Amino acid sequence: MENKMSKKIDTAKRSLALHKKHRGKLAVMSKAPLKNMKDLALVYTPGVGAVSSLIAVHKEKAREYTMKGNSIAVVSDGSAVLGLGNLGPEAALPVMEGKCLLFKQFADIDAFPIVLDTQDPEEIIRTVKLIAPGFGGINLEDISAPRCFMIEERLKRELSIPVMHDDQHGTAVVILAGLLNALKVVNKKIGDVKIILSGAGAAGTAIAHILILAGATNLRVVDREGVIYAERPNITPEKHELASLSKNATESGTLEEVMSGADVFVGVSAPNLVTEEMVRSMNEPIIFALANPTPEIMPDIAKRGGARVIATGRSDFPNQLNNALVFPGVFRGALDYNLSEITDDMKIRAAKAIAKLIPKPTANRIVPDIFDKRLVKAVSRSMKK
Amino acid sequence: MENKMSKKIDTAKRSLALHKKHRGKLAVMSKAPLKNMKDLALVYTPGVGAVSSLIAVHKEKAREYTMKGNSIAVVSDGSAVLGLGNLGPEAALPVMEGKCLLFKQFADIDAFPIVLDTQDPEEIIRTVKLIAPGFGGINLEDISAPRCFMIEERLKRELSIPVMHDDQHGTAVVILAGLLNALKVVNKKIGDVKIILSGAGAAGTAIAHILILAGATNLRVVDREGVIYAERPNITPEKHELASLSKNATESGTLEEVMSGADVFVGVSAPNLVTEEMVRSMNEPIIFALANPTPEIMPDIAKRGGARVIATGRSDFPNQLNNALVFPGVFRGALDYNLSEITDDMKIRAAKAIAKLIPKPTANRIVPDIFDKRLVKAVSRSMKK
C-alpha cells in the first residue's frame, strides 16, 4: 500500500517535470519544405492563392488540399476534468494535449486542443460550430453530464462533420468490446444475462444505450439512490429515459439487492462500492470496475468473491478497458471514409472489431493492448460498412 | 511578359500539387515520447492529473506546463483572403496554414489555423475570446476593413493575451522599417518629408497611424476618390480619423495633384495607379508600391521617372517589404516576455530594430532578407523595453 502511494507520487512528480521541460506536449510542424523564396512561393503567397481560389469554388476540396482532411478538434470546457471535477479550461488543457498526442501516436491524426472559456451549452455549441470549417471532426472531452448529452446531440445534428463525446461513447464501445469477450469466457450470451450498471453519468448513460442496442435485455442502472426506475420520485428526464431502457427496472432496490443473482457488474461510478459478499451473491460474476483511479472493488477482492472475469480502467491490472482502444480508430475511419457522423451501428461494429482481435479470450485477456498495432486498422475499417 | 505569365501558372500548378500531395502543410506532433504504458502514465492519465490540479489552483502555470506558452491562433473569417476577396473560411484555410508554417519556421512558434464560419464582428469577437484560454496570443488575418478595426480593438481590450491583426500592423511595421532606411539613402528626415499614402483599408490605416507616431508631419492619404480630407462629403468615421491624422489634408485633390513635390509614395492600393510622370513630379522620390501581385507602378518605370529608392511586396525585385519580416519576431517577443498586449511603442521599436540590421542602407537594400537569421531575435528583443 505504501509502495503504491509512493509510486503514485513519483508518477505525479515525473509527469510535472516532463510537462515543464517540454512546455506541454504538443507542437505544430510543417509537412512541406520552407528553406528559400521558391519554397515560400509555393507554401504561401503567391502560390497558395491558387489553392484558395480552387476551394472557394469547390468547398469540399478543402479535405484534399488542406489539413482539414486529417485534423480534429479536441474540445473541452473543463467542467469534468478526468475524475477531478470542474477545474476550468486552462486545467483541462494538459489533458486535451495528451489526448491529441494519443490521436497522433495511434492514428496519425492531427488533433488540436480547444479549451473553452464558457460552460454555457448554447455558447459551447455555437463556438464549436463556428470553428468547425477548419476541422474534419470534433472530439468532445470531459464535459459534465447532463449538459454533455444535449451539446453532443445538437452538434451531431447541426454539423456535417463527425462529432463524438469520447467520455460517453469511447467508454461505451470499449466496455461492449470487453463484455462480448468476457461473456465468451463464461460461455453466456448477452441477451440472457442480467447486467447491473453502476453510474448514470455521461459514461453510464452511453453504456446503457449501447448494451441495449447490442442485445442486452436485462439491465438495471443504479445511481447513488439505488436502482433507477420509472416511478422513482424526482427523477430527471435523462434518468427516466435510462429507466425505460432497462425494461425490467420497475422496482426500487439497493445496489446490493439487485446484484444478487446478476451475471455482470459494470461500474463507472465511485471507489469501493462493491464488497466481496456482493460479488459472491452473483452468478459466475463478470466484474468491470472502472472507477478511476480506485475501482468499485479491487481485483484481488473481486477474485476472492468468485469473479470469473475482472477488468478495470487501470494499466497495472489485466484487462484494462481504456477508451484509447477506441477513439483513434473511430476517428481514423471517420476521416478516411469521409463520414458525416458516427452512428450507433458504427460503434457496435467498432466494439465487435476490437473483440475479434482476441479470438480466444481468457479471464486475463479480453481486449488487446492499446499499443497493439492491429487495433486502429481494425476499428477504422469497421466504420465502413 | 509571356515568360512571367507562364511562371505564374507554373507556381500555381506546383503549389496545388504540393498541397494535394501533403494534404495541406501543417501537422501536429508530440514533444514527449509515447512508446509504452510508462510513457502513457506520464503524458496522459494518471500523471497528467497532477498537472491539471496544479493549473486549477495556479492558472498562470498553464504557460509553463502546457503548449499555451508557445502557441498562437491564426484566426480568419475569410472575408479578405489575400487580394482575392471574400472567399469564406474553407478557402482561407490554406493561407492560414501557410502563415502558421512561417511562424514555425522563423520563430519556432506553434501556431494553429482557426477559420470561422461567421463574418459577424460580435460573433468573431465572442468566439476568439472563448477559445483564448488555450493560446498565448491571437494573430488575426485577412479580415476585411472596416470590420477588422473594431474586432481587433475590442479583442485587445477584452483579452489579456496579445492580439494583432497582421494585415494592419505587420504591414505598417515593415513599411516604417523600410522607410527609415530609404530616408537614410536620400539623407532626409521623416519629420521633413511629404508622404503620399495610397489606400485607406486595413493596411493603409495602420500605416498612417504608425508614420505619424514615428514623427511624420506631412501626410496625405488618398483613396479612390482622391485625397481624404475632413470636410469631404459622405466620409466614413474611419476616414475622418485618417484625415485628422494628416493635419495638412484640408483640401481636395487627385493622387496626381498631391504627388507633385512629394518625397515619398506608399501604395497599398491597386495596380498601375502611378505613372512615370507622377514619379517625375516628385522630389528625390521614394516609391513603395506594394499592391500585390501587380504594384502601383512597376519598378523599371518608377526608375525611369527618377525614383531613388523603390520597394515592392514581391520577391522578384529588390527591397521586398514583407510582413514575414515582422510577425514572427513580434509574437516571439510577446510570448517570451509574457506580454499582455502589443503596443504602438513596441511596433515602432520593432520597425527600428529591423531597419538597424542594415547599418548602411543602399537603394537596393533597405531591409534584410526574410531568411536573415538575425531577424527574429532582433525584433523579439525590441519588444522588451
PDB file of N, CA and C in Angstrom, chain B residues 237-275:
ATOM      1  N   PRO B 237     -16.506  57.426 -40.599  1.00  0.00           N
ATOM      2  CA  PRO B 237     -15.791  57.806 -39.362  1.00  0.00           C
ATOM      3  C   PRO B 237     -14.308  57.417 -39.423  1.00  0.00           C
ATOM      4  N   GLU B 238     -14.030  56.225 -39.994  1.00  0.00           N
ATOM      5  CA  GLU B 238     -12.643  55.770 -40.070  1.00  0.00           C
ATOM      6  C   GLU B 238     -11.811  56.718 -40.944  1.00  0.00           C
ATOM      7  N   LYS B 239     -12.379  57.152 -42.042  1.00  0.00           N
ATOM      8  CA  LYS B 239     -11.637  58.025 -42.959  1.00  0.00           C
ATOM      9  C   LYS B 239     -11.530  59.441 -42.401  1.00  0.00           C
ATOM     10  N   HIS B 240     -12.551  59.816 -41.629  1.00  0.00           N
ATOM     11  CA  HIS B 240     -12.467  61.124 -40.975  1.00  0.00           C
ATOM     12  C   HIS B 240     -11.288  61.145 -40.011  1.00  0.00           C
ATOM     13  N   GLU B 241     -11.092  60.036 -39.330  1.00  0.00           N
ATOM     14  CA  GLU B 241      -9.966  59.951 -38.405  1.00  0.00           C
ATOM     15  C   GLU B 241      -8.648  60.026 -39.166  1.00  0.00           C
ATOM     16  N   LEU B 242      -8.607  59.370 -40.315  1.00  0.00           N
ATOM     17  CA  LEU B 242      -7.398  59.435 -41.143  1.00  0.00           C
ATOM     18  C   LEU B 242      -7.105  60.868 -41.556  1.00  0.00           C
ATOM     19  N   ALA B 243      -8.155  61.596 -41.918  1.00  0.00           N
ATOM     20  CA  ALA B 243      -7.986  62.981 -42.340  1.00  0.00           C
ATOM     21  C   ALA B 243      -7.421  63.820 -41.198  1.00  0.00           C
ATOM     22  N   SER B 244      -7.895  63.539 -39.980  1.00  0.00           N
ATOM     23  CA  SER B 244      -7.419  64.336 -38.852  1.00  0.00           C
ATOM     24  C   SER B 244      -5.978  63.988 -38.498  1.00  0.00           C
ATOM     25  N   LEU B 245      -5.564  62.745 -38.830  1.00  0.00           N
ATOM     26  CA  LEU B 245      -4.167  62.366 -38.615  1.00  0.00           C
ATOM     27  C   LEU B 245      -3.242  63.195 -39.498  1.00  0.00           C
ATOM     28  N   SER B 246      -3.660  63.337 -40.758  1.00  0.00           N
ATOM     29  CA  SER B 246      -2.828  64.072 -41.708  1.00  0.00           C
ATOM     30  C   SER B 246      -3.263  65.523 -41.689  1.00  0.00           C
ATOM     31  N   LYS B 247      -2.633  66.263 -40.783  1.00  0.00           N
ATOM     32  CA  LYS B 247      -3.114  67.605 -40.441  1.00  0.00           C
ATOM     33  C   LYS B 247      -3.173  68.564 -41.630  1.00  0.00           C
ATOM     34  N   ASN B 248      -2.292  68.314 -42.603  1.00  0.00           N
ATOM     35  CA  ASN B 248      -2.273  69.244 -43.731  1.00  0.00           C
ATOM     36  C   ASN B 248      -3.344  68.957 -44.768  1.00  0.00           C
ATOM     37  N   ALA B 249      -4.075  67.856 -44.559  1.00  0.00           N
ATOM     38  CA  ALA B 249      -5.038  67.459 -45.578  1.00  0.00           C
ATOM     39  C   ALA B 249      -6.350  68.198 -45.397  1.00  0.00           C
ATOM     40  N   THR B 250      -6.358  69.471 -45.733  1.00  0.00           N
ATOM     41  CA  THR B 250      -7.584  70.251 -45.601  1.00  0.00           C
ATOM     42  C   THR B 250      -8.265  70.455 -46.939  1.00  0.00           C
ATOM     43  N   GLU B 251      -7.565  70.107 -47.992  1.00  0.00           N
ATOM     44  CA  GLU B 251      -8.134  70.363 -49.311  1.00  0.00           C
ATOM     45  C   GLU B 251      -8.213  69.106 -50.145  1.00  0.00           C
ATOM     46  N   SER B 252      -9.131  69.127 -51.086  1.00  0.00           N
ATOM     47  CA  SER B 252      -9.283  68.004 -52.002  1.00  0.00           C
ATOM     48  C   SER B 252      -8.110  67.969 -52.982  1.00  0.00           C
ATOM     49  N   GLY B 253      -8.074  66.912 -53.765  1.00  0.00           N
ATOM     50  CA  GLY B 253      -7.018  66.794 -54.767  1.00  0.00           C
ATOM     51  C   GLY B 253      -6.971  65.385 -55.293  1.00  0.00           C
ATOM     52  N   THR B 254      -6.455  65.209 -56.496  1.00  0.00           N
ATOM     53  CA  THR B 254      -6.293  63.865 -57.032  1.00  0.00           C
ATOM     54  C   THR B 254      -4.942  63.320 -56.589  1.00  0.00           C
ATOM     55  N   LEU B 255      -4.762  62.020 -56.776  1.00  0.00           N
ATOM     56  CA  LEU B 255      -3.469  61.416 -56.465  1.00  0.00           C
ATOM     57  C   LEU B 255      -2.365  62.120 -57.251  1.00  0.00           C
ATOM     58  N   GLU B 256      -2.638  62.353 -58.518  1.00  0.00           N
ATOM     59  CA  GLU B 256      -1.655  63.007 -59.378  1.00  0.00           C
ATOM     60  C   GLU B 256      -1.286  64.381 -58.830  1.00  0.00           C
ATOM     61  N   GLU B 257      -2.299  65.142 -58.420  1.00  0.00           N
ATOM     62  CA  GLU B 257      -2.045  66.503 -57.919  1.00  0.00           C
ATOM     63  C   GLU B 257      -1.194  66.488 -56.651  1.00  0.00           C
ATOM     64  N   VAL B 258      -1.550  65.621 -55.687  1.00  0.00           N
ATOM     65  CA  VAL B 258      -0.805  65.675 -54.416  1.00  0.00           C
ATOM     66  C   VAL B 258       0.584  65.079 -54.519  1.00  0.00           C
ATOM     67  N   MET B 259       0.794  64.225 -55.513  1.00  0.00           N
ATOM     68  CA  MET B 259       2.129  63.627 -55.621  1.00  0.00           C
ATOM     69  C   MET B 259       3.178  64.626 -56.078  1.00  0.00           C
ATOM     70  N   SER B 260       2.750  65.649 -56.725  1.00  0.00           N
ATOM     71  CA  SER B 260       3.695  66.651 -57.208  1.00  0.00           C
ATOM     72  C   SER B 260       4.434  67.281 -56.027  1.00  0.00           C
ATOM     73  N   GLY B 261       5.751  67.184 -56.028  1.00  0.00           N
ATOM     74  CA  GLY B 261       6.553  67.756 -54.954  1.00  0.00           C
ATOM     75  C   GLY B 261       6.700  66.873 -53.731  1.00  0.00           C
ATOM     76  N   ALA B 262       5.986  65.753 -53.700  1.00  0.00           N
ATOM     77  CA  ALA B 262       6.100  64.868 -52.542  1.00  0.00           C
ATOM     78  C   ALA B 262       7.442  64.139 -52.548  1.00  0.00           C
ATOM     79  N   ASP B 263       7.838  63.647 -51.349  1.00  0.00           N
ATOM     80  CA  ASP B 263       9.106  62.917 -51.225  1.00  0.00           C
ATOM     81  C   ASP B 263       8.909  61.401 -51.242  1.00  0.00           C
ATOM     82  N   VAL B 264       7.755  60.972 -50.703  1.00  0.00           N
ATOM     83  CA  VAL B 264       7.545  59.531 -50.506  1.00  0.00           C
ATOM     84  C   VAL B 264       6.159  59.144 -51.024  1.00  0.00           C
ATOM     85  N   PHE B 265       6.119  58.055 -51.782  1.00  0.00           N
ATOM     86  CA  PHE B 265       4.835  57.455 -52.138  1.00  0.00           C
ATOM     87  C   PHE B 265       4.767  56.065 -51.527  1.00  0.00           C
ATOM     88  N   VAL B 266       3.689  55.800 -50.764  1.00  0.00           N
ATOM     89  CA  VAL B 266       3.456  54.457 -50.244  1.00  0.00           C
ATOM     90  C   VAL B 266       2.112  53.983 -50.782  1.00  0.00           C
ATOM     91  N   GLY B 267       2.123  52.909 -51.529  1.00  0.00           N
ATOM     92  CA  GLY B 267       0.877  52.401 -52.090  1.00  0.00           C
ATOM     93  C   GLY B 267       0.516  51.041 -51.539  1.00  0.00           C
ATOM     94  N   VAL B 268      -0.667  50.943 -50.958  1.00  0.00           N
ATOM     95  CA  VAL B 268      -1.257  49.644 -50.581  1.00  0.00           C
ATOM     96  C   VAL B 268      -2.657  49.658 -51.183  1.00  0.00           C
ATOM     97  N   SER B 269      -2.692  49.782 -52.493  1.00  0.00           N
ATOM     98  CA  SER B 269      -3.980  50.070 -53.126  1.00  0.00           C
ATOM     99  C   SER B 269      -4.255  49.176 -54.326  1.00  0.00           C
ATOM    100  N   ALA B 270      -3.893  49.620 -55.529  1.00  0.00           N
ATOM    101  CA  ALA B 270      -4.304  48.879 -56.721  1.00  0.00           C
ATOM    102  C   ALA B 270      -3.231  49.000 -57.800  1.00  0.00           C
ATOM    103  N   PRO B 271      -3.227  48.078 -58.753  1.00  0.00           N
ATOM    104  CA  PRO B 271      -2.203  48.053 -59.794  1.00  0.00           C
ATOM    105  C   PRO B 271      -2.203  49.321 -60.648  1.00  0.00           C
ATOM    106  N   ASN B 272      -1.001  49.722 -61.033  1.00  0.00           N
ATOM    107  CA  ASN B 272      -0.816  50.708 -62.105  1.00  0.00           C
ATOM    108  C   ASN B 272      -1.505  52.043 -61.889  1.00  0.00           C
ATOM    109  N   LEU B 273      -1.592  52.503 -60.644  1.00  0.00           N
ATOM    110  CA  LEU B 273      -2.194  53.815 -60.383  1.00  0.00           C
ATOM    111  C   LEU B 273      -1.220  54.949 -60.643  1.00  0.00           C
ATOM    112  N   VAL B 274       0.077  54.631 -60.627  1.00  0.00           N
ATOM    113  CA  VAL B 274       1.101  55.670 -60.674  1.00  0.00           C
ATOM    114  C   VAL B 274       1.834  55.616 -62.019  1.00  0.00           C
ATOM    115  N   THR B 275       2.021  56.769 -62.615  1.00  0.00           N
ATOM    116  CA  THR B 275       2.711  56.831 -63.911  1.00  0.00           C
ATOM    117  C   THR B 275       4.145  57.348 -63.736  1.00  0.00           C
TER     118      THR B 275
END
